[in-house]
């Protein structure tokens, strides 16, 4: 009877030890069941492969836990001290101010370029997503941060975001929780961005809803999609004196007919952008484009192998073929030093 009981307990111990081993080895540790007459459990807790008894292993792990907790708390406090300090809060204030300035400049640019026969204008609005974020944004933008109450409000909000990053990293088993801080403290995520439209100078501003957008013509929809992007680019370029004004588009105007493509190209001309377009065919030979260069990749003329380029200039509403030297001698031809930017469709060209 005693032997039978011993065998049952041995079997149960071996089964449980296998389960524990599977869990431990997933974390770089293991457990051993040794001994023939008297079974003995040994635990390996580090890479030295040293075996410890369960009480000794528990004590070793407890000391290691305390060391890691102290180091973790030190890093957490250092991070909190850095992010809740006045320097970071001033950094947030500066970025919020620059965001507002960009939106104002973009809206001013949009206001100067109404489109269509109804002279429809757009404007961009940025609203804090909820009451908490609204209070923090107002405190950062409108209050004296030397005020203890305002400062405490902002710090409490930021501390909550930092704790959320820690908790999310812990739930996902991520070792470095600070990697999530950039997303947790990204002030752009505190806002909802909306578009409003107005017809004429006497109309009222109304939201540009999906249903209102769907009711527009194909050309109007294309312009509405492009306007905020193009106006933001133009506002940024206007803030940099003498900067080039490039806009590069790949596979542009997909699904637009000739008339609607001309509307979008005229938008680029109004904003005086230097446009480079890549596509399956001629795309910029529209009446609204004053001048442009059109390069096409073609098969090289016999007997030359490979590919070559053809050049056409669109000017005065007509295409003009430009003879290029043979590809084999093109490297010997110096590039032109003067003349217009052939890729531009700006209003001055």
mmCIF file of C-alpha atoms in Angstrom:
data_model
loop_
_atom_site.group_PDB
_atom_site.id
_atom_site.type_symbol
_atom_site.label_atom_id
_atom_site.label_comp_id
_atom_site.label_asym_id
_atom_site.label_seq_id
_atom_site.Cartn_x
_atom_site.Cartn_y
_atom_site.Cartn_z
ATOM 1 C CA UNK A 1 0.000 0.000 0.000
ATOM 2 C CA UNK A 2 2.833 2.363 0.850
ATOM 3 C CA UNK A 3 4.585 1.603 -2.445
ATOM 4 C CA UNK A 4 1.384 2.198 -4.393
ATOM 5 C CA UNK A 5 0.874 5.559 -2.684
ATOM 6 C CA UNK A 6 4.533 6.441 -3.358
ATOM 7 C CA UNK A 7 4.161 5.601 -7.045
ATOM 8 C CA UNK A 8 1.019 7.721 -7.349
ATOM 9 C CA UNK A 9 2.670 10.703 -5.705
ATOM 10 C CA UNK A 10 5.814 10.284 -7.818
ATOM 11 C CA UNK A 11 3.699 10.214 -10.983
ATOM 12 C CA UNK A 12 1.794 13.316 -9.900
ATOM 13 C CA UNK A 13 5.027 15.097 -9.031
ATOM 14 C CA UNK A 14 6.614 14.244 -12.388
ATOM 15 C CA UNK A 15 3.533 15.459 -14.284
ATOM 16 C CA UNK A 16 3.399 18.730 -12.374
ATOM 17 C CA UNK A 17 7.156 19.201 -12.826
ATOM 18 C CA UNK A 18 6.743 18.921 -16.620
ATOM 19 C CA UNK A 19 4.072 21.594 -16.570
ATOM 20 C CA UNK A 20 6.239 23.898 -14.481
ATOM 21 C CA UNK A 21 9.260 23.239 -16.700
ATOM 22 C CA UNK A 22 7.321 24.322 -19.793
ATOM 23 C CA UNK A 23 6.384 27.616 -18.127
ATOM 24 C CA UNK A 24 9.862 28.287 -16.783
ATOM 25 C CA UNK A 25 11.727 27.494 -19.980
ATOM 26 C CA UNK A 26 9.637 30.074 -21.828
ATOM 27 C CA UNK A 27 11.345 32.647 -19.574
ATOM 28 C CA UNK A 28 14.869 31.222 -19.727
ATOM 29 C CA UNK A 29 14.684 29.118 -16.543
ATOM 30 C CA UNK A 30 14.012 25.456 -15.846
ATOM 31 C CA UNK A 31 13.289 22.853 -13.166
ATOM 32 C CA UNK A 32 14.837 19.430 -12.658
ATOM 33 C CA UNK A 33 13.485 16.373 -10.896
ATOM 34 C CA UNK A 34 16.392 14.251 -9.686
ATOM 35 C CA UNK A 35 17.047 11.365 -7.283
ATOM 36 C CA UNK A 36 16.115 7.704 -7.499
ATOM 37 C CA UNK A 37 15.193 6.732 -3.964
ATOM 38 C CA UNK A 38 14.293 10.218 -2.713
ATOM 39 C CA UNK A 39 13.126 12.675 -5.407
ATOM 40 C CA UNK A 40 14.578 16.163 -5.263
ATOM 41 C CA UNK A 41 13.510 19.328 -7.089
ATOM 42 C CA UNK A 42 16.195 21.717 -8.359
ATOM 43 C CA UNK A 43 15.579 25.058 -10.066
ATOM 44 C CA UNK A 44 17.908 26.825 -12.511
ATOM 45 C CA UNK A 45 17.238 30.566 -12.309
ATOM 46 C CA UNK A 46 19.980 32.112 -14.469
ATOM 47 C CA UNK A 47 22.356 31.378 -17.337
ATOM 48 C CA UNK A 48 25.058 29.960 -15.050
ATOM 49 C CA UNK A 49 23.148 26.632 -14.966
ATOM 50 C CA UNK A 50 23.491 26.552 -11.172
ATOM 51 C CA UNK A 51 20.802 24.439 -9.512
ATOM 52 C CA UNK A 52 19.096 25.761 -6.395
ATOM 53 C CA UNK A 53 16.588 24.266 -4.019
ATOM 54 C CA UNK A 54 13.094 25.792 -4.199
ATOM 55 C CA UNK A 55 13.586 27.973 -1.056
ATOM 56 C CA UNK A 56 17.006 29.191 -2.274
ATOM 57 C CA UNK A 57 15.614 29.861 -5.777
ATOM 58 C CA UNK A 58 12.696 31.818 -4.326
ATOM 59 C CA UNK A 59 15.061 33.945 -2.257
ATOM 60 C CA UNK A 60 17.322 34.596 -5.260
ATOM 61 C CA UNK A 61 14.368 35.612 -7.434
ATOM 62 C CA UNK A 62 13.008 37.881 -4.686
ATOM 63 C CA UNK A 63 16.336 39.729 -4.469
ATOM 64 C CA UNK A 64 16.453 40.038 -8.266
ATOM 65 C CA UNK A 65 12.896 41.337 -8.327
ATOM 66 C CA UNK A 66 13.781 44.025 -5.785
ATOM 67 C CA UNK A 67 16.808 45.084 -7.824
ATOM 68 C CA UNK A 68 14.797 45.320 -11.041
ATOM 69 C CA UNK A 69 11.921 47.117 -9.316
ATOM 70 C CA UNK A 70 14.298 49.698 -7.869
ATOM 71 C CA UNK A 71 15.929 50.256 -11.256
ATOM 72 C CA UNK A 72 12.515 50.402 -12.957
ATOM 73 C CA UNK A 73 11.142 52.886 -10.453
ATOM 74 C CA UNK A 74 14.251 55.013 -10.883
ATOM 75 C CA UNK A 75 13.795 55.080 -14.672
ATOM 76 C CA UNK A 76 10.092 55.793 -14.311
ATOM 77 C CA UNK A 77 10.708 58.686 -11.948
ATOM 78 C CA UNK A 78 13.453 60.057 -14.194
ATOM 79 C CA UNK A 79 11.142 59.854 -17.224
ATOM 80 C CA UNK A 80 8.266 61.450 -15.335
ATOM 81 C CA UNK A 81 10.547 64.199 -14.073
ATOM 82 C CA UNK A 82 11.729 64.937 -17.601
ATOM 83 C CA UNK A 83 8.303 64.848 -19.266
ATOM 84 C CA UNK A 84 6.463 66.727 -16.532
ATOM 85 C CA UNK A 85 9.074 69.449 -16.288
ATOM 86 C CA UNK A 86 8.657 72.960 -17.617
ATOM 87 C CA UNK A 87 10.907 72.335 -20.642
ATOM 88 C CA UNK A 88 8.653 69.650 -22.111
ATOM 89 C CA UNK A 89 5.508 71.648 -21.377
ATOM 90 C CA UNK A 90 7.028 74.654 -23.140
ATOM 91 C CA UNK A 91 7.867 72.302 -26.027
ATOM 92 C CA UNK A 92 4.184 71.308 -26.214
ATOM 93 C CA UNK A 93 3.090 74.941 -26.110
ATOM 94 C CA UNK A 94 5.446 75.786 -28.961
ATOM 95 C CA UNK A 95 4.210 72.942 -31.146
ATOM 96 C CA UNK A 96 0.563 73.757 -30.500
ATOM 97 C CA UNK A 97 1.249 77.387 -31.428
ATOM 98 C CA UNK A 98 2.976 76.348 -34.655
ATOM 99 C CA UNK A 99 0.079 74.004 -35.502
ATOM 100 C CA UNK A 100 -2.425 76.834 -35.050
ATOM 101 C CA UNK A 101 -0.286 79.172 -37.164
ATOM 102 C CA UNK A 102 -0.114 76.593 -39.956
ATOM 103 C CA UNK A 103 -3.891 76.101 -39.888
ATOM 104 C CA UNK A 104 -4.450 79.875 -40.028
ATOM 105 C CA UNK A 105 -2.006 80.236 -42.927
ATOM 106 C CA UNK A 106 -3.591 77.298 -44.756
ATOM 107 C CA UNK A 107 -7.094 78.713 -44.270
ATOM 108 C CA UNK A 108 -5.941 82.120 -45.488
ATOM 109 C CA UNK A 109 -4.536 80.443 -48.601
ATOM 110 C CA UNK A 110 -7.731 78.441 -49.089
ATOM 111 C CA UNK A 111 -9.768 81.636 -48.763
ATOM 112 C CA UNK A 112 -7.869 83.205 -51.660
ATOM 113 C CA UNK A 113 -8.618 80.258 -53.980
ATOM 114 C CA UNK A 114 -12.350 79.485 -54.113
ATOM 115 C CA UNK A 115 -13.205 77.033 -56.871
ATOM 116 C CA UNK A 116 -15.993 76.347 -59.331
ATOM 117 C CA UNK A 117 -18.784 78.532 -60.574
ATOM 118 C CA UNK A 118 -20.209 78.739 -57.032
ATOM 119 C CA UNK A 119 -16.829 80.025 -55.763
ATOM 120 C CA UNK A 120 -16.724 77.348 -53.069
ATOM 121 C CA UNK A 121 -14.130 77.861 -50.342
ATOM 122 C CA UNK A 122 -12.852 75.415 -47.730
ATOM 123 C CA UNK A 123 -11.435 75.844 -44.259
ATOM 124 C CA UNK A 124 -9.809 73.459 -41.784
ATOM 125 C CA UNK A 125 -10.938 73.206 -38.172
ATOM 126 C CA UNK A 126 -9.104 71.383 -35.349
ATOM 127 C CA UNK A 127 -11.176 70.555 -32.234
ATOM 128 C CA UNK A 128 -9.968 68.764 -29.077
ATOM 129 C CA UNK A 129 -11.591 65.344 -28.999
ATOM 130 C CA UNK A 130 -13.104 65.461 -25.507
ATOM 131 C CA UNK A 131 -13.577 67.726 -22.525
ATOM 132 C CA UNK A 132 -10.362 66.619 -20.790
ATOM 133 C CA UNK A 133 -8.200 67.272 -23.827
ATOM 134 C CA UNK A 134 -10.032 70.552 -24.463
ATOM 135 C CA UNK A 135 -9.188 71.729 -20.955
ATOM 136 C CA UNK A 136 -5.527 70.797 -21.343
ATOM 137 C CA UNK A 137 -5.234 72.456 -24.754
ATOM 138 C CA UNK A 138 -6.864 75.641 -23.435
ATOM 139 C CA UNK A 139 -4.521 75.607 -20.448
ATOM 140 C CA UNK A 140 -1.482 75.207 -22.702
ATOM 141 C CA UNK A 141 -2.605 77.822 -25.213
ATOM 142 C CA UNK A 142 -4.264 80.496 -23.119
ATOM 143 C CA UNK A 143 -3.035 80.277 -19.539
ATOM 144 C CA UNK A 144 0.001 81.333 -17.600
ATOM 145 C CA UNK A 145 1.871 78.104 -16.884
ATOM 146 C CA UNK A 146 3.352 79.737 -13.787
ATOM 147 C CA UNK A 147 -0.120 79.346 -12.277
ATOM 148 C CA UNK A 148 0.096 76.334 -9.937
ATOM 149 C CA UNK A 149 -3.465 75.176 -10.634
ATOM 150 C CA UNK A 150 -3.023 75.219 -14.418
ATOM 151 C CA UNK A 151 0.372 73.592 -14.188
ATOM 152 C CA UNK A 152 -1.022 70.810 -11.986
ATOM 153 C CA UNK A 153 -3.876 70.206 -14.458
ATOM 154 C CA UNK A 154 -1.495 69.746 -17.374
ATOM 155 C CA UNK A 155 0.888 67.547 -15.390
ATOM 156 C CA UNK A 156 -1.967 65.333 -14.184
ATOM 157 C CA UNK A 157 -3.106 64.826 -17.771
ATOM 158 C CA UNK A 158 0.413 63.999 -18.989
ATOM 159 C CA UNK A 159 0.969 61.629 -16.070
ATOM 160 C CA UNK A 160 -2.209 59.763 -17.061
ATOM 161 C CA UNK A 161 -0.942 59.396 -20.637
ATOM 162 C CA UNK A 162 2.395 58.098 -19.378
ATOM 163 C CA UNK A 163 0.688 55.553 -17.109
ATOM 164 C CA UNK A 164 -1.461 54.397 -20.036
ATOM 165 C CA UNK A 165 1.703 53.782 -22.065
ATOM 166 C CA UNK A 166 3.202 51.751 -19.207
ATOM 167 C CA UNK A 167 0.069 49.665 -18.721
ATOM 168 C CA UNK A 168 -0.327 48.962 -22.428
ATOM 169 C CA UNK A 169 3.299 47.897 -22.772
ATOM 170 C CA UNK A 170 2.931 45.620 -19.731
ATOM 171 C CA UNK A 171 -0.258 44.020 -21.094
ATOM 172 C CA UNK A 172 1.511 43.248 -24.373
ATOM 173 C CA UNK A 173 4.641 41.942 -22.673
ATOM 174 C CA UNK A 174 6.873 44.689 -24.029
ATOM 175 C CA UNK A 175 10.122 45.157 -22.149
ATOM 176 C CA UNK A 176 10.610 48.848 -23.043
ATOM 177 C CA UNK A 177 7.464 50.821 -22.233
ATOM 178 C CA UNK A 178 9.044 54.156 -23.118
ATOM 179 C CA UNK A 179 8.881 53.219 -26.809
ATOM 180 C CA UNK A 180 5.157 53.980 -26.554
ATOM 181 C CA UNK A 181 5.588 57.501 -25.194
ATOM 182 C CA UNK A 182 5.922 59.151 -28.603
ATOM 183 C CA UNK A 183 2.443 57.941 -29.544
ATOM 184 C CA UNK A 184 0.952 58.532 -26.084
ATOM 185 C CA UNK A 185 2.151 62.154 -25.980
ATOM 186 C CA UNK A 186 1.532 63.035 -29.639
ATOM 187 C CA UNK A 187 -0.573 66.185 -29.325
ATOM 188 C CA UNK A 188 -1.931 65.726 -32.868
ATOM 189 C CA UNK A 189 -3.946 62.760 -31.595
ATOM 190 C CA UNK A 190 -5.771 65.075 -29.183
ATOM 191 C CA UNK A 191 -7.637 66.711 -32.080
ATOM 192 C CA UNK A 192 -10.379 65.876 -34.544
ATOM 193 C CA UNK A 193 -9.829 67.552 -37.916
ATOM 194 C CA UNK A 194 -12.872 68.755 -39.859
ATOM 195 C CA UNK A 195 -13.471 70.517 -43.162
ATOM 196 C CA UNK A 196 -16.125 73.172 -43.750
ATOM 197 C CA UNK A 197 -17.243 74.668 -47.061
ATOM 198 C CA UNK A 198 -18.878 77.929 -48.057
ATOM 199 C CA UNK A 199 -20.332 78.990 -51.402
ATOM 200 C CA UNK A 200 -19.650 82.618 -52.283
ATOM 201 C CA UNK A 201 -18.671 85.340 -49.849
ATOM 202 C CA UNK A 202 -22.129 85.686 -48.327
ATOM 203 C CA UNK A 203 -22.827 81.991 -47.727
ATOM 204 C CA UNK A 204 -22.495 80.329 -44.348
ATOM 205 C CA UNK A 205 -19.962 77.726 -43.367
ATOM 206 C CA UNK A 206 -21.308 74.169 -43.261
ATOM 207 C CA UNK A 207 -19.518 70.846 -42.608
ATOM 208 C CA UNK A 208 -18.214 69.031 -45.668
ATOM 209 C CA UNK A 209 -20.000 65.768 -44.893
ATOM 210 C CA UNK A 210 -19.702 62.552 -46.946
ATOM 211 C CA UNK A 211 -23.193 63.141 -48.358
ATOM 212 C CA UNK A 212 -22.363 66.732 -49.339
ATOM 213 C CA UNK A 213 -19.125 65.534 -50.921
ATOM 214 C CA UNK A 214 -20.940 62.785 -52.854
ATOM 215 C CA UNK A 215 -23.311 65.378 -54.325
ATOM 216 C CA UNK A 216 -20.482 67.254 -56.036
ATOM 217 C CA UNK A 217 -19.411 66.680 -59.628
ATOM 218 C CA UNK A 218 -16.364 64.548 -60.407
ATOM 219 C CA UNK A 219 -14.151 67.561 -60.993
ATOM 220 C CA UNK A 220 -15.374 69.298 -57.844
ATOM 221 C CA UNK A 221 -14.677 66.172 -55.765
ATOM 222 C CA UNK A 222 -11.149 65.932 -57.177
ATOM 223 C CA UNK A 223 -10.508 69.590 -56.345
ATOM 224 C CA UNK A 224 -11.969 69.191 -52.842
ATOM 225 C CA UNK A 225 -9.629 66.280 -52.173
ATOM 226 C CA UNK A 226 -6.600 68.194 -53.443
ATOM 227 C CA UNK A 227 -7.353 71.623 -51.955
ATOM 228 C CA UNK A 228 -6.327 71.064 -48.290
ATOM 229 C CA UNK A 229 -3.114 69.285 -49.319
ATOM 230 C CA UNK A 230 -2.155 71.853 -51.930
ATOM 231 C CA UNK A 231 -3.074 74.819 -49.731
ATOM 232 C CA UNK A 232 -1.021 73.428 -46.832
ATOM 233 C CA UNK A 233 1.966 72.956 -49.147
ATOM 234 C CA UNK A 234 1.561 76.484 -50.477
ATOM 235 C CA UNK A 235 1.334 77.894 -46.923
ATOM 236 C CA UNK A 236 4.507 76.050 -45.930
ATOM 237 C CA UNK A 237 6.322 77.222 -49.054
ATOM 238 C CA UNK A 238 5.164 80.813 -48.495
ATOM 239 C CA UNK A 239 6.765 80.735 -45.046
ATOM 240 C CA UNK A 240 10.173 79.897 -46.562
ATOM 241 C CA UNK A 241 11.425 82.806 -48.608
ATOM 242 C CA UNK A 242 12.921 81.712 -51.923
ATOM 243 C CA UNK A 243 12.107 78.023 -51.400
ATOM 244 C CA UNK A 244 11.262 75.840 -54.404
ATOM 245 C CA UNK A 245 7.629 74.769 -54.627
ATOM 246 C CA UNK A 246 7.647 71.110 -55.720
ATOM 247 C CA UNK A 247 4.674 68.770 -55.845
ATOM 248 C CA UNK A 248 5.433 65.271 -57.156
ATOM 249 C CA UNK A 249 2.581 62.910 -57.971
ATOM 250 C CA UNK A 250 2.802 59.246 -58.968
ATOM 251 C CA UNK A 251 -0.018 57.696 -61.028
ATOM 252 C CA UNK A 252 -1.996 60.900 -60.665
ATOM 253 C CA UNK A 253 -5.513 61.625 -61.937
ATOM 254 C CA UNK A 254 -6.595 57.975 -62.003
ATOM 255 C CA UNK A 255 -10.236 57.886 -63.073
ATOM 256 C CA UNK A 256 -10.449 61.580 -63.998
ATOM 257 C CA UNK A 257 -11.563 62.567 -67.477
ATOM 258 C CA UNK A 258 -9.854 65.303 -69.494
ATOM 259 C CA UNK A 259 -12.052 68.153 -68.235
ATOM 260 C CA UNK A 260 -11.681 67.248 -64.553
ATOM 261 C CA UNK A 261 -7.945 66.731 -64.973
ATOM 262 C CA UNK A 262 -7.741 70.246 -66.397
ATOM 263 C CA UNK A 263 -9.544 71.584 -63.303
ATOM 264 C CA UNK A 264 -6.993 69.990 -60.955
ATOM 265 C CA UNK A 265 -4.042 71.175 -63.061
ATOM 266 C CA UNK A 266 -5.469 74.690 -62.997
ATOM 267 C CA UNK A 267 -5.497 74.433 -59.204
ATOM 268 C CA UNK A 268 -1.768 73.683 -59.252
ATOM 269 C CA UNK A 269 -1.215 76.677 -61.528
ATOM 270 C CA UNK A 270 -3.144 78.968 -59.194
ATOM 271 C CA UNK A 271 -0.882 77.956 -56.304
ATOM 272 C CA UNK A 272 2.231 78.413 -58.459
ATOM 273 C CA UNK A 273 3.541 74.896 -57.769
ATOM 274 C CA UNK A 274 6.304 73.160 -59.714
ATOM 275 C CA UNK A 275 4.644 69.868 -60.557
ATOM 276 C CA UNK A 276 6.235 66.594 -61.609
ATOM 277 C CA UNK A 277 3.714 63.949 -62.636
ATOM 278 C CA UNK A 278 4.353 60.286 -63.456
ATOM 279 C CA UNK A 279 1.674 58.333 -65.266
ATOM 280 C CA UNK A 280 0.801 55.967 -68.092
ATOM 281 C CA UNK A 281 0.465 58.657 -70.768
ATOM 282 C CA UNK A 282 0.285 62.377 -71.475
ATOM 283 C CA UNK A 283 -1.397 63.991 -68.473
ATOM 284 C CA UNK A 284 -0.482 67.678 -68.462
ATOM 285 C CA UNK A 285 -1.417 68.718 -72.016
ATOM 286 C CA UNK A 286 -4.489 70.584 -70.803
ATOM 287 C CA UNK A 287 -5.675 74.091 -71.714
ATOM 288 C CA UNK A 288 -5.146 75.230 -68.112
ATOM 289 C CA UNK A 289 -1.406 74.405 -68.210
ATOM 290 C CA UNK A 290 0.667 77.228 -69.741
ATOM 291 C CA UNK A 291 3.847 75.229 -70.374
ATOM 292 C CA UNK A 292 5.159 71.777 -69.504
ATOM 293 C CA UNK A 293 7.667 69.200 -70.667
ATOM 294 C CA UNK A 294 6.442 65.679 -71.399
ATOM 295 C CA UNK A 295 8.964 62.852 -71.452
ATOM 296 C CA UNK A 296 7.959 59.380 -72.589
ATOM 297 C CA UNK A 297 9.930 56.163 -72.281
ATOM 298 C CA UNK A 298 9.946 54.349 -75.647
ATOM 299 C CA UNK A 299 11.784 51.480 -77.262
ATOM 300 C CA UNK A 300 15.100 52.632 -78.642
ATOM 301 C CA UNK A 301 15.305 53.011 -82.407
ATOM 302 C CA UNK A 302 16.840 50.127 -84.324
ATOM 303 C CA UNK A 303 19.525 48.964 -84.111
ATOM 304 C CA UNK A 304 20.070 50.368 -80.583
ATOM 305 C CA UNK A 305 18.968 48.030 -77.753
ATOM 306 C CA UNK A 306 16.926 48.996 -74.699
ATOM 307 C CA UNK A 307 14.858 52.130 -74.109
ATOM 308 C CA UNK A 308 15.081 55.789 -75.009
ATOM 309 C CA UNK A 309 13.265 59.042 -74.208
ATOM 310 C CA UNK A 310 11.155 61.343 -76.328
ATOM 311 C CA UNK A 311 10.510 64.967 -75.365
ATOM 312 C CA UNK A 312 7.498 67.086 -76.157
ATOM 313 C CA UNK A 313 6.855 70.628 -74.988
ATOM 314 C CA UNK A 314 3.279 71.696 -74.319
ATOM 315 C CA UNK A 315 2.963 75.427 -74.895
ATOM 316 C CA UNK A 316 0.305 77.684 -76.355
ATOM 317 C CA UNK A 317 -2.196 74.849 -76.373
ATOM 318 C CA UNK A 318 -0.059 72.746 -78.736
ATOM 319 C CA UNK A 319 2.435 69.896 -78.483
ATOM 320 C CA UNK A 320 5.860 70.484 -79.981
ATOM 321 C CA UNK A 321 8.246 67.593 -80.536
ATOM 322 C CA UNK A 322 11.819 68.356 -79.446
ATOM 323 C CA UNK A 323 14.591 66.468 -81.190
ATOM 324 C CA UNK A 324 16.953 64.900 -78.698
ATOM 325 C CA UNK A 325 20.459 63.691 -79.579
ATOM 326 C CA UNK A 326 20.898 59.916 -79.836
ATOM 327 C CA UNK A 327 21.138 58.159 -76.504
ATOM 328 C CA UNK A 328 24.658 56.984 -77.290
ATOM 329 C CA UNK A 329 25.934 60.553 -77.543
ATOM 330 C CA UNK A 330 23.662 62.269 -75.040
ATOM 331 C CA UNK A 331 26.229 62.317 -72.264
ATOM 332 C CA UNK A 332 28.453 64.488 -74.424
ATOM 333 C CA UNK A 333 25.820 67.223 -74.745
ATOM 334 C CA UNK A 334 26.064 69.862 -71.980
ATOM 335 C CA UNK A 335 22.797 70.618 -70.198
ATOM 336 C CA UNK A 336 21.157 73.977 -70.905
ATOM 337 C CA UNK A 337 22.241 76.726 -68.509
ATOM 338 C CA UNK A 338 19.297 79.078 -68.983
ATOM 339 C CA UNK A 339 15.625 78.889 -69.772
ATOM 340 C CA UNK A 340 12.439 77.956 -67.918
ATOM 341 C CA UNK A 341 11.948 74.953 -65.678
ATOM 342 C CA UNK A 342 10.354 72.597 -68.153
ATOM 343 C CA UNK A 343 8.699 70.630 -65.378
ATOM 344 C CA UNK A 344 6.904 73.689 -64.014
ATOM 345 C CA UNK A 345 3.276 74.466 -64.558
ATOM 346 C CA UNK A 346 3.459 77.635 -62.490
ATOM 347 C CA UNK A 347 1.442 80.677 -63.296
ATOM 348 C CA UNK A 348 4.509 82.684 -64.340
ATOM 349 C CA UNK A 349 5.638 80.191 -66.987
#
